[in-house]
Amino acid sequence: SEPEEGWKTVDLDDLFRFFCNPARFLLNRRLGIHLEERAVILEEREAFEIKDLERYLLEKNLLTYRFTGRDLKDLFPPIRASGKLPHGTVGRCIYENLSQGVESFVEKTGSYMQERPLQPLEVALGISGFRLKGRIEAIYPERLLQYRYARIKSRDRLRVWIHHLALNSLRANNYPRISMLVGLDPNNRKEMVWTAWEYSPVEESDEILGKLLEAYWAGLVKPLHFFPESSWKYARMHLGKNKPD
């Protein structure tokens, strides 16, 4: 059935979550259906490596700690005591390897964060009969900056794009209208290569947001046929074909 009018007040991050997986958003938010089932499997052998999710969460913790200006060596004892690393020399070597990658990422990303960030912007936009609300943080005098210490995925692009559109629609005085996404190159599977994408000012941001909100509304009634990863690969292929020699 058609949603109630209350659904036309949309949080900025909910709009992002919707486009990450429209079918799941419809099931979870509109119908209250959750299909995820996770089985807990206990390891019978001592681990000598860190699994992907555990590694990502540990690196995220290291990154947050390092961006505060503290030394990663000081974080090793509590991390080791928490059991998140293998015992002994193996755990220390893994930690040192992770620290080197984090240090390099912080050094390169930090060059865009030299100045103090501006006050977060509160979003309250009336567009196409919808009320878009939320909060945009990590805005520096030159740009909105979002980063993730991982190979960039379509969901990262969706998040920065939606925030970028909202930033441009607000047109706040003395605030930039440029955004940057920083992460690791998704096309390099062998090495962790720092990379960044910059988003230029968008004059028709209200119109684009309006179309996204209309797609969101349609997706509250039936699954929207939008698949972020496939769509991004198609877009890259299409744009590649149209590049001049």
One Martini backbone bead per residue (centre of mass of N, CA, C, O) as a GRO file, in nm:
protein
  245
    1SER     BB    1   0.103   0.031   0.008
    2GLU     BB    2   0.078   0.341   0.074
    3PRO     BB    3   0.236   0.555   0.245
    4GLU     BB    4   0.263   0.758   0.481
    5GLU     BB    5   0.341   1.090   0.522
    6GLY     BB    6   0.581   1.042   0.722
    7TRP     BB    7   0.775   0.925   0.489
    8LYS     BB    8   0.846   1.230   0.378
    9THR     BB    9   1.041   1.214   0.614
   10VAL     BB   10   1.394   1.224   0.551
   11ASP     BB   11   1.681   1.083   0.618
   12LEU     BB   12   1.987   1.101   0.491
   13ASP     BB   13   2.084   0.811   0.582
   14ASP     BB   14   1.831   0.660   0.479
   15LEU     BB   15   1.872   0.721   0.182
   16PHE     BB   16   2.137   0.570   0.166
   17ARG     BB   17   2.035   0.290   0.266
   18PHE     BB   18   1.833   0.244   0.046
   19PHE     BB   19   2.042   0.242  -0.203
   20CYS     BB   20   2.210  -0.001  -0.103
   21ASN     BB   21   1.911  -0.168  -0.032
   22PRO     BB   22   1.593  -0.160  -0.120
   23ALA     BB   23   1.476  -0.437  -0.034
   24ARG     BB   24   1.570  -0.434   0.260
   25PHE     BB   25   1.433  -0.172   0.342
   26LEU     BB   26   1.145  -0.267   0.291
   27LEU     BB   27   1.148  -0.506   0.488
   28ASN     BB   28   1.253  -0.367   0.749
   29ARG     BB   29   1.091  -0.086   0.763
   30ARG     BB   30   0.798  -0.151   0.646
   31LEU     BB   31   0.761  -0.481   0.741
   32GLY     BB   32   0.957  -0.608   0.966
   33ILE     BB   33   1.174  -0.784   0.803
   34HIS     BB   34   1.424  -1.037   0.902
   35LEU     BB   35   1.669  -1.261   0.736
   36GLU     BB   36   1.902  -1.273   0.913
   37GLU     BB   37   2.150  -1.540   0.970
   38ARG     BB   38   2.381  -1.620   1.233
   39ALA     BB   39   2.646  -1.832   1.277
   40VAL     BB   40   2.833  -1.963   1.542
   41ILE     BB   41   3.183  -2.031   1.511
   42LEU     BB   42   3.412  -2.221   1.670
   43GLU     BB   43   3.739  -2.229   1.726
   44GLU     BB   44   3.980  -2.505   1.759
   45ARG     BB   45   4.210  -2.316   1.670
   46GLU     BB   46   4.473  -2.130   1.663
   47ALA     BB   47   4.523  -1.813   1.560
   48PHE     BB   48   4.740  -1.660   1.275
   49GLU     BB   49   4.503  -1.462   1.198
   50ILE     BB   50   4.295  -1.214   1.044
   51LYS     BB   51   3.997  -1.152   0.968
   52ASP     BB   52   3.840  -0.934   0.776
   53LEU     BB   53   3.651  -0.799   0.987
   54GLU     BB   54   3.857  -0.780   1.219
   55ARG     BB   55   4.058  -0.611   1.061
   56TYR     BB   56   3.879  -0.369   0.997
   57LEU     BB   57   3.810  -0.292   1.295
   58LEU     BB   58   4.102  -0.252   1.384
   59GLU     BB   59   4.181  -0.035   1.175
   60LYS     BB   60   3.964   0.166   1.261
   61ASN     BB   61   4.076   0.204   1.546
   62LEU     BB   62   4.358   0.303   1.463
   63LEU     BB   63   4.268   0.547   1.298
   64THR     BB   64   4.122   0.704   1.520
   65TYR     BB   65   4.366   0.721   1.709
   66ARG     BB   66   4.568   0.864   1.510
   67PHE     BB   67   4.387   1.125   1.448
   68THR     BB   68   4.451   1.231   1.753
   69GLY     BB   69   4.789   1.201   1.770
   70ARG     BB   70   4.856   0.919   1.854
   71ASP     BB   71   5.040   0.644   1.937
   72LEU     BB   72   5.028   0.313   1.833
   73LYS     BB   73   5.209   0.183   2.053
   74ASP     BB   74   5.003   0.244   2.293
   75LEU     BB   75   4.777   0.030   2.176
   76PHE     BB   76   4.893  -0.258   2.194
   77PRO     BB   77   4.839  -0.370   2.482
   78PRO     BB   78   4.520  -0.359   2.478
   79ILE     BB   79   4.486  -0.528   2.221
   80ARG     BB   80   4.628  -0.782   2.324
   81ALA     BB   81   4.446  -0.817   2.584
   82SER     BB   82   4.169  -0.855   2.412
   83GLY     BB   83   4.231  -1.090   2.178
   84LYS     BB   84   4.272  -0.967   1.866
   85LEU     BB   85   4.542  -1.124   1.877
   86PRO     BB   86   4.781  -1.311   1.838
   87HIS     BB   87   5.021  -1.463   1.987
   88GLY     BB   88   5.302  -1.307   2.022
   89THR     BB   89   5.492  -1.248   1.747
   90VAL     BB   90   5.259  -1.259   1.547
   91GLY     BB   91   5.092  -1.026   1.666
   92ARG     BB   92   5.310  -0.807   1.642
   93CYS     BB   93   5.350  -0.822   1.333
   94ILE     BB   94   5.061  -0.755   1.256
   95TYR     BB   95   5.048  -0.480   1.397
   96GLU     BB   96   5.282  -0.344   1.242
   97ASN     BB   97   5.155  -0.376   0.963
   98LEU     BB   98   4.897  -0.215   1.019
   99SER     BB   99   5.034   0.049   1.111
  100GLN     BB  100   5.172   0.125   0.845
  101GLY     BB  101   4.914   0.164   0.680
  102VAL     BB  102   4.783   0.379   0.863
  103GLU     BB  103   5.008   0.591   0.854
  104SER     BB  104   4.992   0.642   0.549
  105PHE     BB  105   4.694   0.728   0.539
  106VAL     BB  106   4.709   0.965   0.741
  107GLU     BB  107   4.920   1.134   0.593
  108LYS     BB  108   4.755   1.177   0.326
  109THR     BB  109   4.480   1.272   0.450
  110GLY     BB  110   4.585   1.500   0.648
  111SER     BB  111   4.648   1.716   0.420
  112TYR     BB  112   4.313   1.777   0.417
  113MET     BB  113   4.321   1.846   0.762
  114GLN     BB  114   4.465   2.112   0.869
  115GLU     BB  115   4.213   2.244   0.920
  116ARG     BB  116   3.948   2.333   1.076
  117PRO     BB  117   3.647   2.238   1.118
  118LEU     BB  118   3.341   2.297   1.062
  119GLN     BB  119   3.038   2.331   1.131
  120PRO     BB  120   2.785   2.152   1.128
  121LEU     BB  121   2.517   2.073   0.913
  122GLU     BB  122   2.183   2.135   0.900
  123VAL     BB  123   1.921   1.951   0.758
  124ALA     BB  124   1.644   2.141   0.579
  125LEU     BB  125   1.459   2.015   0.313
  126GLY     BB  126   1.241   2.114   0.047
  127ILE     BB  127   1.151   1.838  -0.180
  128SER     BB  128   0.904   1.729  -0.370
  129GLY     BB  129   0.731   1.697  -0.084
  130PHE     BB  130   0.982   1.675   0.092
  131ARG     BB  131   1.175   1.608   0.400
  132LEU     BB  132   1.509   1.680   0.445
  133LYS     BB  133   1.720   1.538   0.696
  134GLY     BB  134   2.014   1.627   0.907
  135ARG     BB  135   2.382   1.573   0.897
  136ILE     BB  136   2.692   1.748   0.826
  137GLU     BB  137   3.019   1.641   0.837
  138ALA     BB  138   3.345   1.703   0.771
  139ILE     BB  139   3.388   2.021   0.718
  140TYR     BB  140   3.595   2.209   0.529
  141PRO     BB  141   3.695   2.497   0.378
  142GLU     BB  142   3.733   2.321   0.094
  143ARG     BB  143   3.575   2.048   0.208
  144LEU     BB  144   3.421   1.754   0.196
  145LEU     BB  145   3.523   1.470   0.410
  146GLN     BB  146   3.553   1.126   0.318
  147TYR     BB  147   3.650   0.813   0.483
  148ARG     BB  148   3.808   0.479   0.410
  149TYR     BB  149   3.991   0.192   0.524
  150ALA     BB  150   3.925   0.083   0.211
  151ARG     BB  151   3.787  -0.049  -0.045
  152ILE     BB  152   3.597   0.099  -0.258
  153LYS     BB  153   3.250   0.132  -0.268
  154SER     BB  154   2.939   0.208  -0.368
  155ARG     BB  155   2.841   0.304  -0.085
  156ASP     BB  156   3.050   0.532  -0.060
  157ARG     BB  157   2.948   0.692  -0.306
  158LEU     BB  158   2.659   0.733  -0.213
  159ARG     BB  159   2.712   0.893   0.043
  160VAL     BB  160   2.874   1.132  -0.077
  161TRP     BB  161   2.662   1.214  -0.290
  162ILE     BB  162   2.423   1.283  -0.102
  163HIS     BB  163   2.581   1.489   0.069
  164HIS     BB  164   2.665   1.668  -0.168
  165LEU     BB  165   2.381   1.752  -0.256
  166ALA     BB  166   2.297   1.879   0.013
  167LEU     BB  167   2.524   2.088   0.027
  168ASN     BB  168   2.436   2.232  -0.242
  169SER     BB  169   2.140   2.301  -0.150
  170LEU     BB  170   2.211   2.485   0.094
  171ARG     BB  171   2.417   2.716   0.043
  172ALA     BB  172   2.619   2.798   0.254
  173ASN     BB  173   2.784   3.028   0.407
  174ASN     BB  174   3.123   2.965   0.390
  175TYR     BB  175   3.081   2.702   0.223
  176PRO     BB  176   3.147   2.440   0.054
  177ARG     BB  177   3.095   2.247  -0.283
  178ILE     BB  178   3.307   2.028  -0.213
  179SER     BB  179   3.406   1.681  -0.249
  180MET     BB  180   3.563   1.394  -0.073
  181LEU     BB  181   3.696   1.065  -0.145
  182VAL     BB  182   3.865   0.832   0.070
  183GLY     BB  183   4.088   0.549  -0.010
  184LEU     BB  184   4.104   0.243  -0.170
  185ASP     BB  185   4.185   0.082  -0.446
  186PRO     BB  186   3.962  -0.138  -0.611
  187ASN     BB  187   4.169  -0.230  -0.861
  188ASN     BB  188   4.373  -0.319  -0.625
  189ARG     BB  189   4.436  -0.647  -0.493
  190LYS     BB  190   4.748  -0.644  -0.389
  191GLU     BB  191   4.733  -0.343  -0.298
  192MET     BB  192   4.739  -0.055  -0.078
  193VAL     BB  193   4.595   0.220  -0.242
  194TRP     BB  194   4.580   0.540  -0.240
  195THR     BB  195   4.269   0.733  -0.287
  196ALA     BB  196   4.078   0.992  -0.481
  197TRP     BB  197   3.763   1.181  -0.496
  198GLU     BB  198   3.614   1.454  -0.673
  199TYR     BB  199   3.340   1.687  -0.618
  200SER     BB  200   3.162   1.899  -0.783
  201PRO     BB  201   2.959   2.134  -0.830
  202VAL     BB  202   2.587   2.138  -0.813
  203GLU     BB  203   2.320   2.300  -0.956
  204GLU     BB  204   2.098   2.037  -0.975
  205SER     BB  205   2.049   1.911  -0.681
  206ASP     BB  206   1.742   1.928  -0.637
  207GLU     BB  207   1.659   1.751  -0.878
  208ILE     BB  208   1.814   1.496  -0.796
  209LEU     BB  209   1.688   1.458  -0.517
  210GLY     BB  210   1.399   1.434  -0.620
  211LYS     BB  211   1.445   1.166  -0.776
  212LEU     BB  212   1.540   1.002  -0.533
  213LEU     BB  213   1.278   1.038  -0.363
  214GLU     BB  214   1.088   0.906  -0.571
  215ALA     BB  215   1.232   0.631  -0.563
  216TYR     BB  216   1.188   0.584  -0.263
  217TRP     BB  217   0.878   0.582  -0.272
  218ALA     BB  218   0.854   0.341  -0.466
  219GLY     BB  219   1.032   0.147  -0.268
  220LEU     BB  220   0.784   0.128  -0.047
  221VAL     BB  221   0.603  -0.076  -0.238
  222LYS     BB  222   0.848  -0.183  -0.420
  223PRO     BB  223   1.111  -0.314  -0.550
  224LEU     BB  224   1.399  -0.171  -0.646
  225HIS     BB  225   1.594  -0.182  -0.950
  226PHE     BB  226   1.880  -0.162  -0.754
  227PHE     BB  227   2.244  -0.220  -0.807
  228PRO     BB  228   2.527  -0.083  -0.712
  229GLU     BB  229   2.760  -0.256  -0.830
  230SER     BB  230   2.646  -0.300  -1.115
  231SER     BB  231   2.602   0.001  -1.181
  232TRP     BB  232   2.897   0.089  -1.157
  233LYS     BB  233   3.015  -0.098  -1.375
  234TYR     BB  234   2.840   0.010  -1.603
  235ALA     BB  235   2.926   0.305  -1.588
  236ARG     BB  236   3.226   0.258  -1.641
  237MET     BB  237   3.191   0.124  -1.916
  238HIS     BB  238   3.035   0.355  -2.054
  239LEU     BB  239   3.244   0.583  -2.004
  240GLY     BB  240   3.485   0.440  -2.141
  241LYS     BB  241   3.361   0.439  -2.434
  242ASN     BB  242   3.333   0.779  -2.430
  243LYS     BB  243   3.622   0.822  -2.447
  244PRO     BB  244   3.868   0.984  -2.568
  245ASP     BB  245   4.173   0.916  -2.739
   0.00000   0.00000   0.00000
